[in-house]
Coordinates of C-alpha atoms in Angstrom, one line a residue:
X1 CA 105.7 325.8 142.9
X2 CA 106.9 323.7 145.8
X3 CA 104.7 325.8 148.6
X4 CA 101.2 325.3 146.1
X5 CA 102.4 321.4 146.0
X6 CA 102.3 321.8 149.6
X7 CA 99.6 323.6 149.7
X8 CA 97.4 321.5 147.5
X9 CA 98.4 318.2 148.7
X10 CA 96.1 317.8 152.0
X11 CA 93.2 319.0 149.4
X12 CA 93.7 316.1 146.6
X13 CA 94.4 313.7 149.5
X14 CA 90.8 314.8 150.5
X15 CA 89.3 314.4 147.7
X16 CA 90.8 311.0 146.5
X17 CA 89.5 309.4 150.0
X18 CA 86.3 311.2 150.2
X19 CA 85.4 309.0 146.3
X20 CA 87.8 305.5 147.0
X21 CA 87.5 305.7 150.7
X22 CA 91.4 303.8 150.6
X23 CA 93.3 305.8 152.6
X24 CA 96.6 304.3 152.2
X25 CA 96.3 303.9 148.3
X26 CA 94.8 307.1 148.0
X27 CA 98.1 308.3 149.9
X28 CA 100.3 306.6 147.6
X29 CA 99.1 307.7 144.7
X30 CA 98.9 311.3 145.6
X31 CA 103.0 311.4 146.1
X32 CA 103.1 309.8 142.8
X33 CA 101.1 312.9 141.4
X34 CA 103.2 315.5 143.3
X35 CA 106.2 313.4 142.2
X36 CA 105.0 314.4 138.6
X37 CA 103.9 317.8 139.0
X38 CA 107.4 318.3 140.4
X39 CA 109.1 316.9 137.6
X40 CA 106.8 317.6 134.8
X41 CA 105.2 321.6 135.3
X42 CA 108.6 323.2 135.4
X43 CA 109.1 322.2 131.8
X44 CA 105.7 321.7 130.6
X45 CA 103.9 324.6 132.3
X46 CA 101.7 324.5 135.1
X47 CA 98.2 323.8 133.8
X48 CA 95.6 326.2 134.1
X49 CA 94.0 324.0 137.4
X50 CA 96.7 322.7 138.9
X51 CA 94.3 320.9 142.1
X52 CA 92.1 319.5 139.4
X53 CA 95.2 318.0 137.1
X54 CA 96.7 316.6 140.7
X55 CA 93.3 315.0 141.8
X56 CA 92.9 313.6 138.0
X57 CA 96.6 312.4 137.8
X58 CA 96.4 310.7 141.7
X59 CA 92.9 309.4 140.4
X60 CA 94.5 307.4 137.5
X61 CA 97.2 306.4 139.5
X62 CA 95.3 305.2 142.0
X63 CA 93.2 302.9 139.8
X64 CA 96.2 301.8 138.7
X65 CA 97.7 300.6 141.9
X66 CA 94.6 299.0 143.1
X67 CA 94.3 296.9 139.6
X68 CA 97.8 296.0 141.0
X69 CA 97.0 294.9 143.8
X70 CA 93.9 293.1 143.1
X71 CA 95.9 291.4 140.1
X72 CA 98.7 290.0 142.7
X73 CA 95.9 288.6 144.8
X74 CA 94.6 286.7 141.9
X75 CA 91.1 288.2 141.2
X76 CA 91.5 289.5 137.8
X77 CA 88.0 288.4 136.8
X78 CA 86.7 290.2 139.8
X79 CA 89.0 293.5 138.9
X80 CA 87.6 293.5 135.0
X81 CA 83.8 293.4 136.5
X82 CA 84.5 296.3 139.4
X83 CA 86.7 298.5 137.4
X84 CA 86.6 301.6 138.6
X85 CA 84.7 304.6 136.4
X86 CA 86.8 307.7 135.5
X87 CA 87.9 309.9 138.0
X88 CA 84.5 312.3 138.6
X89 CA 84.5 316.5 138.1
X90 CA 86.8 318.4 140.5
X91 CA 85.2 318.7 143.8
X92 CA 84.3 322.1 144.7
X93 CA 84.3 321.8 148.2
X94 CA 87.6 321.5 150.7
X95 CA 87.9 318.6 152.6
X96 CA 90.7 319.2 154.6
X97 CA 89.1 319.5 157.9
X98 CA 87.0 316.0 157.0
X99 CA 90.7 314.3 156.8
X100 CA 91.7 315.5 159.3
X101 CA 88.9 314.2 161.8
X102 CA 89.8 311.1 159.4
X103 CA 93.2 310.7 161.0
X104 CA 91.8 311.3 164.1
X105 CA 89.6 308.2 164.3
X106 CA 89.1 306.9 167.8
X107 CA 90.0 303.3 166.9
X108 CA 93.8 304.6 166.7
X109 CA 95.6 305.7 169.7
X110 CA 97.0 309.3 169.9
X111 CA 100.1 308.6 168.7
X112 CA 99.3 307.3 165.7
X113 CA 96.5 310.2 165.1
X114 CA 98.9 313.1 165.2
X115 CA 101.8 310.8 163.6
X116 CA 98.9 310.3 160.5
X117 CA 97.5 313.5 160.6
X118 CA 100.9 315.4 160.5
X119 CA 102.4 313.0 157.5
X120 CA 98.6 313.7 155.5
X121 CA 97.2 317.0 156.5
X122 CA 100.0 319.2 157.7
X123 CA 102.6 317.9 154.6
X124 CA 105.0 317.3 157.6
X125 CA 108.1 314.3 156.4
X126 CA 108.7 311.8 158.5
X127 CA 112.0 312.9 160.3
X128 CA 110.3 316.4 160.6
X129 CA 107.5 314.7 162.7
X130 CA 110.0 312.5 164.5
X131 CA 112.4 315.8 165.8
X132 CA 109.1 317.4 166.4
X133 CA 108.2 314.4 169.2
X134 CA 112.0 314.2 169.5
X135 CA 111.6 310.3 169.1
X136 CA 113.5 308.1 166.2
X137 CA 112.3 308.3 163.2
X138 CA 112.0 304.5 162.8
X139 CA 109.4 304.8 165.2
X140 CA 107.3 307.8 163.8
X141 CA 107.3 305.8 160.3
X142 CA 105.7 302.7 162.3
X143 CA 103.0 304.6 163.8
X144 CA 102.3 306.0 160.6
X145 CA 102.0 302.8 159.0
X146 CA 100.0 301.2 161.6
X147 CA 97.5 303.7 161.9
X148 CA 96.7 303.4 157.9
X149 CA 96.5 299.6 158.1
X150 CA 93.9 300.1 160.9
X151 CA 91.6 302.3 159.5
X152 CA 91.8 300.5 156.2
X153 CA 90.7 297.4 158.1
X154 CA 88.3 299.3 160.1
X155 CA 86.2 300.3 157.2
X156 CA 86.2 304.1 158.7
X157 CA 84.1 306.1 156.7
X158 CA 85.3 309.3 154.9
X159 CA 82.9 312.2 155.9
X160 CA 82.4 314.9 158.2
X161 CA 81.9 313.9 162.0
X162 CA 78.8 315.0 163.9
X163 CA 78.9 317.2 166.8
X164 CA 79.1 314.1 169.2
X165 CA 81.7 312.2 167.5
X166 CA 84.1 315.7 167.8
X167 CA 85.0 315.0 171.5
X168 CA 87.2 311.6 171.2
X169 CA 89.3 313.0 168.0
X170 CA 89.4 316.9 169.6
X171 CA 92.6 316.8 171.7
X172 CA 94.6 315.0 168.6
X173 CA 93.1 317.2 166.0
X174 CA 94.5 320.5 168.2
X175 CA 97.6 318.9 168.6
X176 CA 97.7 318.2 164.9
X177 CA 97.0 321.4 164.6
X178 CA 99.8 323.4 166.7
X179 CA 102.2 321.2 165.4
X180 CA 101.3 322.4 161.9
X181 CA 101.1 326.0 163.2
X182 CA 105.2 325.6 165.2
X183 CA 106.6 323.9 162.4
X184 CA 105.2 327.2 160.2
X185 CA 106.2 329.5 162.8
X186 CA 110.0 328.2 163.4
X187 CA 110.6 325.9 160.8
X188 CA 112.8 323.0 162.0
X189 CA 115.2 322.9 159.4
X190 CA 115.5 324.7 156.0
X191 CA 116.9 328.4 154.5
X192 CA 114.0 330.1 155.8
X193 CA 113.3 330.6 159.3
X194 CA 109.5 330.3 158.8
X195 CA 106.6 328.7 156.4
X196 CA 104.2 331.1 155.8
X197 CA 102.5 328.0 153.9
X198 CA 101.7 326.2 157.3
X199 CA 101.1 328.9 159.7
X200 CA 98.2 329.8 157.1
X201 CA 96.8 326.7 156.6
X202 CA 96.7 325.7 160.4
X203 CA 94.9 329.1 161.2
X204 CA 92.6 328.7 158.5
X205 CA 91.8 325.2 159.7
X206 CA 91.6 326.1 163.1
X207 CA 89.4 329.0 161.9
X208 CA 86.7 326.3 160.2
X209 CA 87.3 324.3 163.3
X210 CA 86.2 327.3 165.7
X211 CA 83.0 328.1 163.7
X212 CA 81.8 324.5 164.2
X213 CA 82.8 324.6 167.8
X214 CA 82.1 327.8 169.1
X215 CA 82.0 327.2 172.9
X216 CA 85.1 325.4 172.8
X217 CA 87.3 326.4 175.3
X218 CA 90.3 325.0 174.0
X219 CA 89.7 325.5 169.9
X220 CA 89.1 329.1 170.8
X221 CA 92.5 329.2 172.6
X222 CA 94.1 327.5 170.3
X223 CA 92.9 330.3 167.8
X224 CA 93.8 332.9 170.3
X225 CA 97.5 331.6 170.6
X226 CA 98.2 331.3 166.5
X227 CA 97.2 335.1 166.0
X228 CA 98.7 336.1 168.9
X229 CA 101.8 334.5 167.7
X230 CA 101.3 334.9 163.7
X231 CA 100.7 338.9 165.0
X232 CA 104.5 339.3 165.3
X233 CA 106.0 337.5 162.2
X234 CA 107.1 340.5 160.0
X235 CA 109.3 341.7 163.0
X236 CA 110.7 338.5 163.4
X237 CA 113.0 338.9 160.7
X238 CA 115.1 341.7 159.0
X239 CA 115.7 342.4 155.3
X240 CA 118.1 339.8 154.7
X241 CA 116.2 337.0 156.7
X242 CA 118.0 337.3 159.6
X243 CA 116.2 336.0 163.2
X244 CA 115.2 339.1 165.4
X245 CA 114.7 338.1 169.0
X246 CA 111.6 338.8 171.1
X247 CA 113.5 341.7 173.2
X248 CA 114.8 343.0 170.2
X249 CA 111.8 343.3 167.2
X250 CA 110.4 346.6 166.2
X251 CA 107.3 346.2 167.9
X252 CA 105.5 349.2 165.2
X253 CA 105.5 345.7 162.8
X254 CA 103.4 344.0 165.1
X255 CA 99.7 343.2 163.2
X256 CA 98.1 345.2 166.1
X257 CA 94.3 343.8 164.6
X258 CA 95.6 340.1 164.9
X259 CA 96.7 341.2 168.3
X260 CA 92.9 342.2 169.2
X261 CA 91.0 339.5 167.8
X262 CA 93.6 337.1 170.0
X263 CA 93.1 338.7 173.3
X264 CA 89.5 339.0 172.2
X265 CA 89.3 335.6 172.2
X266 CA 91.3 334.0 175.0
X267 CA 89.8 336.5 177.5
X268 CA 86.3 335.2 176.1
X269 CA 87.7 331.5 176.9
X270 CA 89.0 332.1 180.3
X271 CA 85.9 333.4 181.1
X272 CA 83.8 331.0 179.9
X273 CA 85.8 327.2 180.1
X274 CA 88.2 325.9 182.1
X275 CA 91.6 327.0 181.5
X276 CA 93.7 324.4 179.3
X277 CA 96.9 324.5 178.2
X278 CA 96.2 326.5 174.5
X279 CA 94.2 329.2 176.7
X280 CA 97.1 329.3 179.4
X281 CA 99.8 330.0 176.1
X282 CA 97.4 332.2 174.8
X283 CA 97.3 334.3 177.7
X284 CA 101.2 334.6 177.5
X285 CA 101.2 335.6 174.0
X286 CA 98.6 338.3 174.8
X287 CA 100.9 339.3 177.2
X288 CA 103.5 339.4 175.5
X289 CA 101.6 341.5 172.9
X290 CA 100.4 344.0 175.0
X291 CA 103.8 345.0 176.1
X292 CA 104.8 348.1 173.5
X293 CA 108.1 347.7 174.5
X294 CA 110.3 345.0 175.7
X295 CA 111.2 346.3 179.4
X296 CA 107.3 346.6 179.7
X297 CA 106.5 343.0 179.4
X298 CA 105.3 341.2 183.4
X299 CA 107.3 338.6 183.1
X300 CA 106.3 338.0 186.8
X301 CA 102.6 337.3 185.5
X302 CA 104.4 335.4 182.5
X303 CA 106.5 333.0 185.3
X304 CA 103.1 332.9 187.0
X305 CA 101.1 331.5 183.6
X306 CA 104.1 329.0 182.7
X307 CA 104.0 327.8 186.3
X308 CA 100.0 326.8 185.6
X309 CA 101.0 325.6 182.0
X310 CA 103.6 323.1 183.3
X311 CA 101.0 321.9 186.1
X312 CA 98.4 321.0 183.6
X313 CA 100.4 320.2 180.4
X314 CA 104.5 319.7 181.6
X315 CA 106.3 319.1 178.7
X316 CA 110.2 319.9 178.1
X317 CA 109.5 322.7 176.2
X318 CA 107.3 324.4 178.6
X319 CA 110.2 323.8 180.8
X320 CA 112.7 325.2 178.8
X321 CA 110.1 328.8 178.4
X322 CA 109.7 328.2 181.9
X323 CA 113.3 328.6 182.7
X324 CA 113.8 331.7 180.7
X325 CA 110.4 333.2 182.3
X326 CA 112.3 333.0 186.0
X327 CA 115.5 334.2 184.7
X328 CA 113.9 337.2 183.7
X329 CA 111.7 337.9 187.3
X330 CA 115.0 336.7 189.2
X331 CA 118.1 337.4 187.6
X332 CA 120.3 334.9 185.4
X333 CA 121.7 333.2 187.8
X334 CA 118.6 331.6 189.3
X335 CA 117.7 330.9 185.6
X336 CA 120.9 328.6 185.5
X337 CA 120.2 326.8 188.4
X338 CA 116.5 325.8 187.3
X339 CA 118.1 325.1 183.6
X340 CA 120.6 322.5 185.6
X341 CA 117.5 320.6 187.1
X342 CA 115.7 320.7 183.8
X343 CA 118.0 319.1 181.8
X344 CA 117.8 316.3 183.2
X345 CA 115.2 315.1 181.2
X346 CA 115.9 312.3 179.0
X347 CA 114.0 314.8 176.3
X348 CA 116.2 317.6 176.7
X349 CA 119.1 315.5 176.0
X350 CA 121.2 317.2 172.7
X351 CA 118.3 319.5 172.0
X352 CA 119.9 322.8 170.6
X353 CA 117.2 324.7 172.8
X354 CA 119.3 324.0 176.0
X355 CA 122.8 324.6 174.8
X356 CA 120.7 328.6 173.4
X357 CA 118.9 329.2 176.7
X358 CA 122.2 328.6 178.5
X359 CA 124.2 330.8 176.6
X360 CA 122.2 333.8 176.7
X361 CA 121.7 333.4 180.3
X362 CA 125.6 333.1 180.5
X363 CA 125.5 336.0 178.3
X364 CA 123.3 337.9 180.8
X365 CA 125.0 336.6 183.7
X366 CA 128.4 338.5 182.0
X367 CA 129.8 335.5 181.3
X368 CA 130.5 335.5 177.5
X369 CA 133.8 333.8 177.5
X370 CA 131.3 330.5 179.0
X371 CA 128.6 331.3 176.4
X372 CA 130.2 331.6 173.5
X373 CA 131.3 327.6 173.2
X374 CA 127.5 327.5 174.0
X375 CA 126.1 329.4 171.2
X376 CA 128.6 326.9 168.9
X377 CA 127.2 323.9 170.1
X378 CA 123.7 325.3 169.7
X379 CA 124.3 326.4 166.1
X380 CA 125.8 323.3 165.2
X381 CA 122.9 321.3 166.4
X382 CA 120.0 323.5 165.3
X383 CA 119.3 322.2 161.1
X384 CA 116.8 325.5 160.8
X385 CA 120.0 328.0 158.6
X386 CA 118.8 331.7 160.2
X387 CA 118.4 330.6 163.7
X388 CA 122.2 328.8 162.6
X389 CA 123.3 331.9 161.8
X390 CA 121.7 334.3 164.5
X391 CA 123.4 331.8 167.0
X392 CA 126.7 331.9 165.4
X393 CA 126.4 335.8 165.4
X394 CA 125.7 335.5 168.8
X395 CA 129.1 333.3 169.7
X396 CA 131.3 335.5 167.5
X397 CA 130.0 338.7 169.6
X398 CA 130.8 337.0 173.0
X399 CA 134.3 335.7 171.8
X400 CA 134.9 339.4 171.0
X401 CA 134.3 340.6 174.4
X402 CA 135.9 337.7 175.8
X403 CA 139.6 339.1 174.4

């Protein structure tokens, strides 16, 4: 029940704004729905329409809060003449992708667009959005609040952008997107080492997304990277949920058609638009992907791709890949040295990434008595339970060898 909550709740936020056109009481009262779905289906039933009962619940609720609000402002008069009708039929259509160019509006600064966008279209909490960014949470929450007062005030208008209006809200609706599609992927925190919910729904967005922009370089790549990724998620665990690494997945699991679609498409992209940073990971992941084995992968042209990723979209993640790229075409040891230089960055600082990528370097290096404290500190600092565990594994193995 909890995944078609999450599933459904982007869809009833959608339809709640597309009628009121009040984002930030249309928000509210869809949490109050959820909040009784939650509490009420387990012992009731779940009704035979469960999107329709959310979007008439929210509906009601939401006429509700604005009689509220009206009546604190002292217009009751005005609130008995304007009362809102009941809430209309079930929309058939899914509006998803329309709030999503929503919280993408130009009049808000980026920020604030993938903050909104994340909270309202990807299901995302607050603290999830704020270890995503790796910024307090105290700040995520004001962006988020901020960019609902200002399209409120702004009068922005629920419906579907044109074609023109795409190219200011395009860079935050991929991010938006990505986001949705790595939280799905590795989730960052939980019992389950990915959401199947989320990598579906940002594919399927993304999907829409491509048919509307075509000649996209970047939607296309974007595509591209999400199957070539998504390709390789029933290796990436065994029976028991365990994390499988990269080097270590039966390969025969791999969705081999997801694999040729994404190349499909990223070679189509490089060819045609310049290269941006979702074709560049794309082009990884294909490479990746058309290793059948692990000592056939050219990590060389891998180290050669992250080394035009971090020129035209540095991050500390890319960094972090980046580092494991060269410690595979040089050998451990220069690996280390570029990890010392990279954690220098403010970023970097207590991420459980960094205490992982050192270990298994140190592991590689023959070192295991230095990564096994390592491996502890990244399982202690990682809140996602199977990567916890594989990293635990992982110390207990080294601590053996180290006797």
């Amino acid at each position: 029940m909890t995944e078609l909550l999450r599933e459904l709740a982007p869809q009833v936020l959608a339809a709640l704004v597309r009628r009121y056109g009040d984002f930030d009481l249309c928000e509210d009262a869809v949490q109050e729905a959820l909040l009784a779905a939650a509490t009420q289906w387990p012992a009731q039933g779940m009704p035979a329409n469960p999107k329709g009962w959310l979007i008439t619940t929210a509906s009601r609720r939401r006429i509700e809060l604005w009689r509220a609000e009206t009546a604190r402002r002292r217009r009751e008069e005005h609130v008995a003449m304007t009362t809102p009708p009941d809430p209309a039929p079930v929309p058939a259509v899914d509006d998803t992708l329309t709030l999503l160019m929503l919280c993408c509006h130009p009049s808000l600064t980026p920020a604030s667009q993938v903050a909104l966008a994340l909270r309202a279209v990807g299901g995302r909490t607050t603290a999830e959005i704020a270890r995503a960014y790796l910024v307090p949470e105290s700040t995520i929450a004001q962006r988020i609040s901020r960019a609902k007062q200002r399209i409120k005030a702004g009068g922005a208008r629920f419906r579907p952008p044109s074609r023109e209006e795409y190219g200011p809200r395009l860079a935050a609706v991929l991010n938006v997107l990505y986001l949705i599609f790595t939280e799905g992927h590795t989730a960052s925190s939980g019992e389950s080492l990915q959401r199947v919910d989320l990598t579906a729904e940002a594919i399927r967005l993304t999907r829409q997304l491509h048919a509307r922009l075509p000649d996209e370089g970047e939607v296309t790549g974007l595509l591209a990277l999400m199957l070539l990724t998504d390709a390789r998620r029933a290796a990436r665990t065994g029976p028991d949920g365990a994390m499988v690494p990269l080097a270590e997945q039966d390969r025969s699991r791999w969705d081999r058609a997801m694999i040729g679609e994404g190349i499909e498409l990223v070679t189509r992209a490089l060819t045609t638009a310049p290269a941006g940073p979702y074709q560049l990971q794309a082009a990884i992941a294909a490479v990746h992907g058309q290793a059948e084995r692990a000592g056939d992968t050219d990590w060389r042209e891998i180290a050669g791709l992250y080394e035009l990723l971090a020129a035209v979209a540095p991050g500390p993640m890319v960094t972090l890949n980046r580092v494991v790229a060269v410690a595979e075409v040089d050998g451990p040891r220069a690996g280390l040295r570029e990890l010392a230089a990279a954690e220098r960055d403010p970023a970097l600082a207590g991420h459980h990434r960094v205490d992982a990528v050192r270990a298994h370097l140190l592991e590689r290096a023959g070192d295991p008595a230095s990564a096994e404290p390592a491996y502890r500190r990244a399982a202690v600092r990682t809140l996602n339970v199977p990567e916890r565990r594989y990293l635990e594994a992982r110390a207990r193995a080294c601590a053996a060898r180290s006797v």
